[in-house]
PDB file of C-alpha atoms in Angstrom:
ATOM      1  CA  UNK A   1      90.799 110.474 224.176  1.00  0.00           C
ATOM      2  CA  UNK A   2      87.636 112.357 225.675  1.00  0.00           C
ATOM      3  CA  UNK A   3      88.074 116.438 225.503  1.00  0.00           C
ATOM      4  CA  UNK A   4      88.508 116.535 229.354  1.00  0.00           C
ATOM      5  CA  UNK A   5      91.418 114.024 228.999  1.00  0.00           C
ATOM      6  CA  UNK A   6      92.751 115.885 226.599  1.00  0.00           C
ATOM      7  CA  UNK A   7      92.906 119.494 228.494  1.00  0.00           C
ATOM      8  CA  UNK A   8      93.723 117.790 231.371  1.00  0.00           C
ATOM      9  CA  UNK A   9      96.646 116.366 230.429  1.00  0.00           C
ATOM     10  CA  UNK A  10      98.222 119.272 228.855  1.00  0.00           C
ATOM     11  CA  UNK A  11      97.084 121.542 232.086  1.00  0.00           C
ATOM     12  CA  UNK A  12     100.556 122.859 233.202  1.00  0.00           C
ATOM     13  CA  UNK A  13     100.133 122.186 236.709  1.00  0.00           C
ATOM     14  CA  UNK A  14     102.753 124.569 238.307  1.00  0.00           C
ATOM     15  CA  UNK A  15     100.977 127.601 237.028  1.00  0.00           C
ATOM     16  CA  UNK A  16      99.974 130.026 240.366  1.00  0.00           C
ATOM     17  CA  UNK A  17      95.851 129.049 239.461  1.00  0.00           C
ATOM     18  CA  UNK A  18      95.780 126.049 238.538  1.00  0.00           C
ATOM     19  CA  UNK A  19      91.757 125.727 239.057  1.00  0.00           C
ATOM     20  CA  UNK A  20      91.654 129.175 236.418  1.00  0.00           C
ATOM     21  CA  UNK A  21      94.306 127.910 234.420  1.00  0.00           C
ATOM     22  CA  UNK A  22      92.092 124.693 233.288  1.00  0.00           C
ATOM     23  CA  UNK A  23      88.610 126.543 233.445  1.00  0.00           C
ATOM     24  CA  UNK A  24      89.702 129.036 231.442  1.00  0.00           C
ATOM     25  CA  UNK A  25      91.637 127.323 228.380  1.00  0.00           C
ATOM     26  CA  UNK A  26      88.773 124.650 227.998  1.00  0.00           C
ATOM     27  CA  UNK A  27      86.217 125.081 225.536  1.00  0.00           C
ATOM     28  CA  UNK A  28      82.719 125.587 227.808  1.00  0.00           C
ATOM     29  CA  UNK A  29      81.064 123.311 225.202  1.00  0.00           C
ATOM     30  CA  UNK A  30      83.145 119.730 226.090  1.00  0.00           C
ATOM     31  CA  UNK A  31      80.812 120.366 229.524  1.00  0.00           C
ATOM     32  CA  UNK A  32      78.164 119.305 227.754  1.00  0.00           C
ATOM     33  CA  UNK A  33      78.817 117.012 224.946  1.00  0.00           C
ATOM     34  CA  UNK A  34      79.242 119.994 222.459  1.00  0.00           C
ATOM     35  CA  UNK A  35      75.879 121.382 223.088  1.00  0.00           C
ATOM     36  CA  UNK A  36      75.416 125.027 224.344  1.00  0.00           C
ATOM     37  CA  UNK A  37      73.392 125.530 227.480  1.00  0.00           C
ATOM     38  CA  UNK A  38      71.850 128.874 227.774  1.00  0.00           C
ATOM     39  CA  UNK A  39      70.046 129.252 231.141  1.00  0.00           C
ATOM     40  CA  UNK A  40      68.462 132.389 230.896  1.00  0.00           C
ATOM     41  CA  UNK A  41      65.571 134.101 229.861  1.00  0.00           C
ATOM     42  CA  UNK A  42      66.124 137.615 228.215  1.00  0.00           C
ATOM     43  CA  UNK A  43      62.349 137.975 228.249  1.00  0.00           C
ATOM     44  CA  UNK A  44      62.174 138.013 232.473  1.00  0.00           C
ATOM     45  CA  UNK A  45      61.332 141.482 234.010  1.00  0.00           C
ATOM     46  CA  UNK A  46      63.839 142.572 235.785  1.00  0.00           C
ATOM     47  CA  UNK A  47      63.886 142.471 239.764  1.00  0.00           C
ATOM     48  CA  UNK A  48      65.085 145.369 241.734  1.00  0.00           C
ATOM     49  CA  UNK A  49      68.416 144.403 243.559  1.00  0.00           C
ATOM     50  CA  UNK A  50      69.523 141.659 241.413  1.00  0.00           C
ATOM     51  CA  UNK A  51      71.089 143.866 238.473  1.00  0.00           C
ATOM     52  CA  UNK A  52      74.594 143.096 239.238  1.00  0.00           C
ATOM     53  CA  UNK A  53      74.663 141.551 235.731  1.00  0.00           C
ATOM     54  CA  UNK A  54      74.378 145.307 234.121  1.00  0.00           C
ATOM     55  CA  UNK A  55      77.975 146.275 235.645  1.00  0.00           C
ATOM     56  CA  UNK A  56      80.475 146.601 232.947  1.00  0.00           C
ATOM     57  CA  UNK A  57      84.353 147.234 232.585  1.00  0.00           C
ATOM     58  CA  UNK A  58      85.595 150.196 232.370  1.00  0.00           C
ATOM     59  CA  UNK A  59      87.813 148.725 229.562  1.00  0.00           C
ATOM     60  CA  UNK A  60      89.444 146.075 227.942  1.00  0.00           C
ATOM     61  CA  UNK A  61      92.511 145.237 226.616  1.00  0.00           C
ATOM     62  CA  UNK A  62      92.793 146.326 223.098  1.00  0.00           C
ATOM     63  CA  UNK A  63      97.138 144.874 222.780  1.00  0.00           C
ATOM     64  CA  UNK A  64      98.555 141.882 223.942  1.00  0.00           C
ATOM     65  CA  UNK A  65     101.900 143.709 225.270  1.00  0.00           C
ATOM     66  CA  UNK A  66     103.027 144.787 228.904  1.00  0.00           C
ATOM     67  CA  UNK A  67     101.792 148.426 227.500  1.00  0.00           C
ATOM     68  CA  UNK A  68      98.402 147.423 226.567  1.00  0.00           C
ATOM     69  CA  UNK A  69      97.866 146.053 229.876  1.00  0.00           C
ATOM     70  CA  UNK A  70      99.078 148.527 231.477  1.00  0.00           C
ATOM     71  CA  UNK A  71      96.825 150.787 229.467  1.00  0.00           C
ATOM     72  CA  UNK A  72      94.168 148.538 230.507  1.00  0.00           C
ATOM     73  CA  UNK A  73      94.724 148.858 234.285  1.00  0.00           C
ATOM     74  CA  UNK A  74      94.759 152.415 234.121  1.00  0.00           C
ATOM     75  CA  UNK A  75      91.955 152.915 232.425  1.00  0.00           C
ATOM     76  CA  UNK A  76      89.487 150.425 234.384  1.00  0.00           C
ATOM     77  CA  UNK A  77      90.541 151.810 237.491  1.00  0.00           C
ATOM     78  CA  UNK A  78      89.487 155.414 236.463  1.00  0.00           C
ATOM     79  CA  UNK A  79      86.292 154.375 235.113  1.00  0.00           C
ATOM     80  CA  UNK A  80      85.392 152.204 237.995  1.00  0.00           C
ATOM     81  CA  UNK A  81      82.511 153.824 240.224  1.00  0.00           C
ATOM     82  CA  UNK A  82      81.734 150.132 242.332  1.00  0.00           C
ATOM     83  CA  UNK A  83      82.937 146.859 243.272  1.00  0.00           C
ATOM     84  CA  UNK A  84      81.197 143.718 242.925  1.00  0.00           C
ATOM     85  CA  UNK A  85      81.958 141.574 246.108  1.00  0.00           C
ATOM     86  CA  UNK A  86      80.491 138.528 248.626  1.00  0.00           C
ATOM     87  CA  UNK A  87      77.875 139.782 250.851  1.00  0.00           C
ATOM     88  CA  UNK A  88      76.030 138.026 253.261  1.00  0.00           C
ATOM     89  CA  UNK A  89      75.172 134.372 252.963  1.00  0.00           C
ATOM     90  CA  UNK A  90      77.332 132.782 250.212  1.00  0.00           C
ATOM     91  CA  UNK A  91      77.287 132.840 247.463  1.00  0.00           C
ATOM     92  CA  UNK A  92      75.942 136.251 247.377  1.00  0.00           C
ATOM     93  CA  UNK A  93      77.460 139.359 245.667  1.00  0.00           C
ATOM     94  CA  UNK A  94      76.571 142.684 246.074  1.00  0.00           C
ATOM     95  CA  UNK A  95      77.292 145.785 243.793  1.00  0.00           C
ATOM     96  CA  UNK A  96      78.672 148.875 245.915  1.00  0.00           C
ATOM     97  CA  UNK A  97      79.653 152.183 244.269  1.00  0.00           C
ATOM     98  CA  UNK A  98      82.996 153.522 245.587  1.00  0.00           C
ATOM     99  CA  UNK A  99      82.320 157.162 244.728  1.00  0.00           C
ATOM    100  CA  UNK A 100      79.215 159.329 244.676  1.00  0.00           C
ATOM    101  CA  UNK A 101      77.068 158.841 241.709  1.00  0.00           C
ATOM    102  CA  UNK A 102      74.308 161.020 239.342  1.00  0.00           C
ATOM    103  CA  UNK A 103      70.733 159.166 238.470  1.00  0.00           C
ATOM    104  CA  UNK A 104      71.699 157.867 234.748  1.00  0.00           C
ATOM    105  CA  UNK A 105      75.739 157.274 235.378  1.00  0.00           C
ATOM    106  CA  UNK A 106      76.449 153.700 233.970  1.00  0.00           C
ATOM    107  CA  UNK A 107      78.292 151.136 236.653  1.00  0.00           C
ATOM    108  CA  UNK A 108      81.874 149.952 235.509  1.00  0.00           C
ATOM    109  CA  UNK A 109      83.824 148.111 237.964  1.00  0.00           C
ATOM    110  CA  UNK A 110      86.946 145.815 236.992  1.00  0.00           C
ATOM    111  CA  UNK A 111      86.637 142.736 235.333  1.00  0.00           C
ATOM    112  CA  UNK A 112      90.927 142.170 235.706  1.00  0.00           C
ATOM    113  CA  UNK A 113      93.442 141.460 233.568  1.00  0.00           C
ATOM    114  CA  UNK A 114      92.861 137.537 233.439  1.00  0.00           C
ATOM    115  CA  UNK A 115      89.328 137.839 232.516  1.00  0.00           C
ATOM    116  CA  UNK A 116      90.855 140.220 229.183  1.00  0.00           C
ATOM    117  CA  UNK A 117      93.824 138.175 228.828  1.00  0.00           C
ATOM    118  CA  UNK A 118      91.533 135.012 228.584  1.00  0.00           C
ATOM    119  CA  UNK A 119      88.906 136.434 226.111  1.00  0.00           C
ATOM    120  CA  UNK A 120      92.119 137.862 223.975  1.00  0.00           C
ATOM    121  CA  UNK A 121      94.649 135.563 223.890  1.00  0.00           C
ATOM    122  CA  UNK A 122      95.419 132.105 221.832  1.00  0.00           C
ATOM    123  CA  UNK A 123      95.651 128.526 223.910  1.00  0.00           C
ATOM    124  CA  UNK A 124      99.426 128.923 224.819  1.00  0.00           C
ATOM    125  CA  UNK A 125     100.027 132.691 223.926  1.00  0.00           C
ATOM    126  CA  UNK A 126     100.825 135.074 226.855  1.00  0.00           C
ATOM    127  CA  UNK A 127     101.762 138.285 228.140  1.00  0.00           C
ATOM    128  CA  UNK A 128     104.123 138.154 231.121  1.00  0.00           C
ATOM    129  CA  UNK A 129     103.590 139.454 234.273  1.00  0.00           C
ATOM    130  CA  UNK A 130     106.152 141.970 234.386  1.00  0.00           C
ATOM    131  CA  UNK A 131     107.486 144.077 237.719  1.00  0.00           C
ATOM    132  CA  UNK A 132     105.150 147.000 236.297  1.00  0.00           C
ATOM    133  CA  UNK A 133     101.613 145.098 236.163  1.00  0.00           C
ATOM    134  CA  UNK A 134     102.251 142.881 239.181  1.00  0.00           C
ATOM    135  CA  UNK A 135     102.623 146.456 241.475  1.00  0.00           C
ATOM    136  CA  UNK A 136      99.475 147.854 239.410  1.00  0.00           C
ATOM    137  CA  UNK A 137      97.466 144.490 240.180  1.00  0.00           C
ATOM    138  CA  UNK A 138      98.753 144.793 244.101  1.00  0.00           C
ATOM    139  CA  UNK A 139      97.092 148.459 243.832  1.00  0.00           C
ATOM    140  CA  UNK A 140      93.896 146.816 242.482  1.00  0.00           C
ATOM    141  CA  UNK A 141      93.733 144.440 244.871  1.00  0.00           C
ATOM    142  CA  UNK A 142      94.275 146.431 247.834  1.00  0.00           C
ATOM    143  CA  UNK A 143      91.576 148.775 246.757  1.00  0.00           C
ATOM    144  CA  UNK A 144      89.388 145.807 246.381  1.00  0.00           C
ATOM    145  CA  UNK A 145      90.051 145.006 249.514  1.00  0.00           C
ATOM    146  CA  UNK A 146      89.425 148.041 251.464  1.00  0.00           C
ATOM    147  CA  UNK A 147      86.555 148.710 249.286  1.00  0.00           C
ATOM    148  CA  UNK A 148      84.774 145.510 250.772  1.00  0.00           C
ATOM    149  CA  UNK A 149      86.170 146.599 254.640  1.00  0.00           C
ATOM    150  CA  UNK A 150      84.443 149.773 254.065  1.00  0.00           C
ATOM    151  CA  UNK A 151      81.351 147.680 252.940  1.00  0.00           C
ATOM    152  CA  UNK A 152      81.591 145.496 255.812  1.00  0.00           C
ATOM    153  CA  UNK A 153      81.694 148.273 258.499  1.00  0.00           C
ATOM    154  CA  UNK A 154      78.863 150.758 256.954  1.00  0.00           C
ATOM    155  CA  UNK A 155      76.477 147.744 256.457  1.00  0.00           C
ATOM    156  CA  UNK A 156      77.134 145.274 259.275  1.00  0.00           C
ATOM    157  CA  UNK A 157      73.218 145.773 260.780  1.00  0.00           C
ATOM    158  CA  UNK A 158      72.029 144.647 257.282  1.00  0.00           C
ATOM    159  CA  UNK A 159      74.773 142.209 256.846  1.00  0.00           C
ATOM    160  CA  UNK A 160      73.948 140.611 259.862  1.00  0.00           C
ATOM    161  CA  UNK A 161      70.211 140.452 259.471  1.00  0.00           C
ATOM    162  CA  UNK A 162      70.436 139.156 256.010  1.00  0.00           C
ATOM    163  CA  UNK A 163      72.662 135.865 257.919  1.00  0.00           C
ATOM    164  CA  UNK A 164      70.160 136.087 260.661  1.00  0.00           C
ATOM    165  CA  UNK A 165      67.069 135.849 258.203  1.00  0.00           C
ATOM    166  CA  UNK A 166      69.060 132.651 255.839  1.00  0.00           C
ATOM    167  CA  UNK A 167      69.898 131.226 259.196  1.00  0.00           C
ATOM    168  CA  UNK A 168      66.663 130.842 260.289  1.00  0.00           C
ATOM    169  CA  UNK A 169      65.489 129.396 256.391  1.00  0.00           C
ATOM    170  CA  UNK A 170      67.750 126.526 257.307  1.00  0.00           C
TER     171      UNK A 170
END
């Protein structure tokens, strides 16, 4: 039995995200034969407008209980000064700060409770999704999405010409 047979089969397939589900209870190494891939080079200078990479949490989830990721939530979302969303030709993302910001203030949006819960938590082990963190994801969410509306609206001439320009590339 191949590793992607095995975590395949035992995929519960009724679970909301399926596609999350799998990609995120399979070791990244069975991609590629047990070897780890690192496709980077720490050495490259920097390029102004591609730092999206630099935006941490707020927070993480220090308890596996409805409590600590409750305490989670809260704390994320009063940390968070931007949100990291699609922009322009996809699969762009942008980074846009939600709130007025001082030269030297670090960027912390939210990475959510999967990404913690994922990093934290054994194969099968789980926190529910209780009444309480479902309503403080909804308030998440919603401020996600207005956050990109509000993006949409104040930078629709540069939205546009950035489609206009990859348009044209094609």
């Amino acid at each position: 039995e191949t590793d992607d047979e095995h975590f395949f089969a035992d995929a519960v397939e009724n679970r909301p995200n399926y596609s999350l589900y799998l990609l995120g209870n399979r070791p990244h190494e069975s991609d590629f034969g047990g070897v780890i891939l690192v496709d980077c080079n720490p050495n490259r200078p920097d390029v102004d407008g591609w730092l999206s990479h630099y935006v941490n949490d707020g927070a993480i989830i220090l308890e596996k209980s409805e409590g600590g990721v409750l305490d989670y939530i809260e704390t994320s979302r009063a940390r968070q000064n931007c949100v990291i969303c699609p922009w322009g030709p996809s699969p762009l993302l942008a980074t846009f700060t939600t709130r007025d910001l001082k030269r030297g203030d670090e960027l912390f949006t939210s990475y959510g409770v999967s990404y913690w819960l994922d990093a934290k938590l054994e194969r099968h082990d789980s926190v529910p999704k209780t009444d309480a963190i479902l309503e403080e994801e909804k308030r998440n969410f919603e401020f996600y999405i207005s956050s990109i509306e509000k993006c949409s609206t104040k930078y629709n001439y540069e939205s546009t010409w950035f489609n206009d320009v990859f348009e044209a590339l094609a």
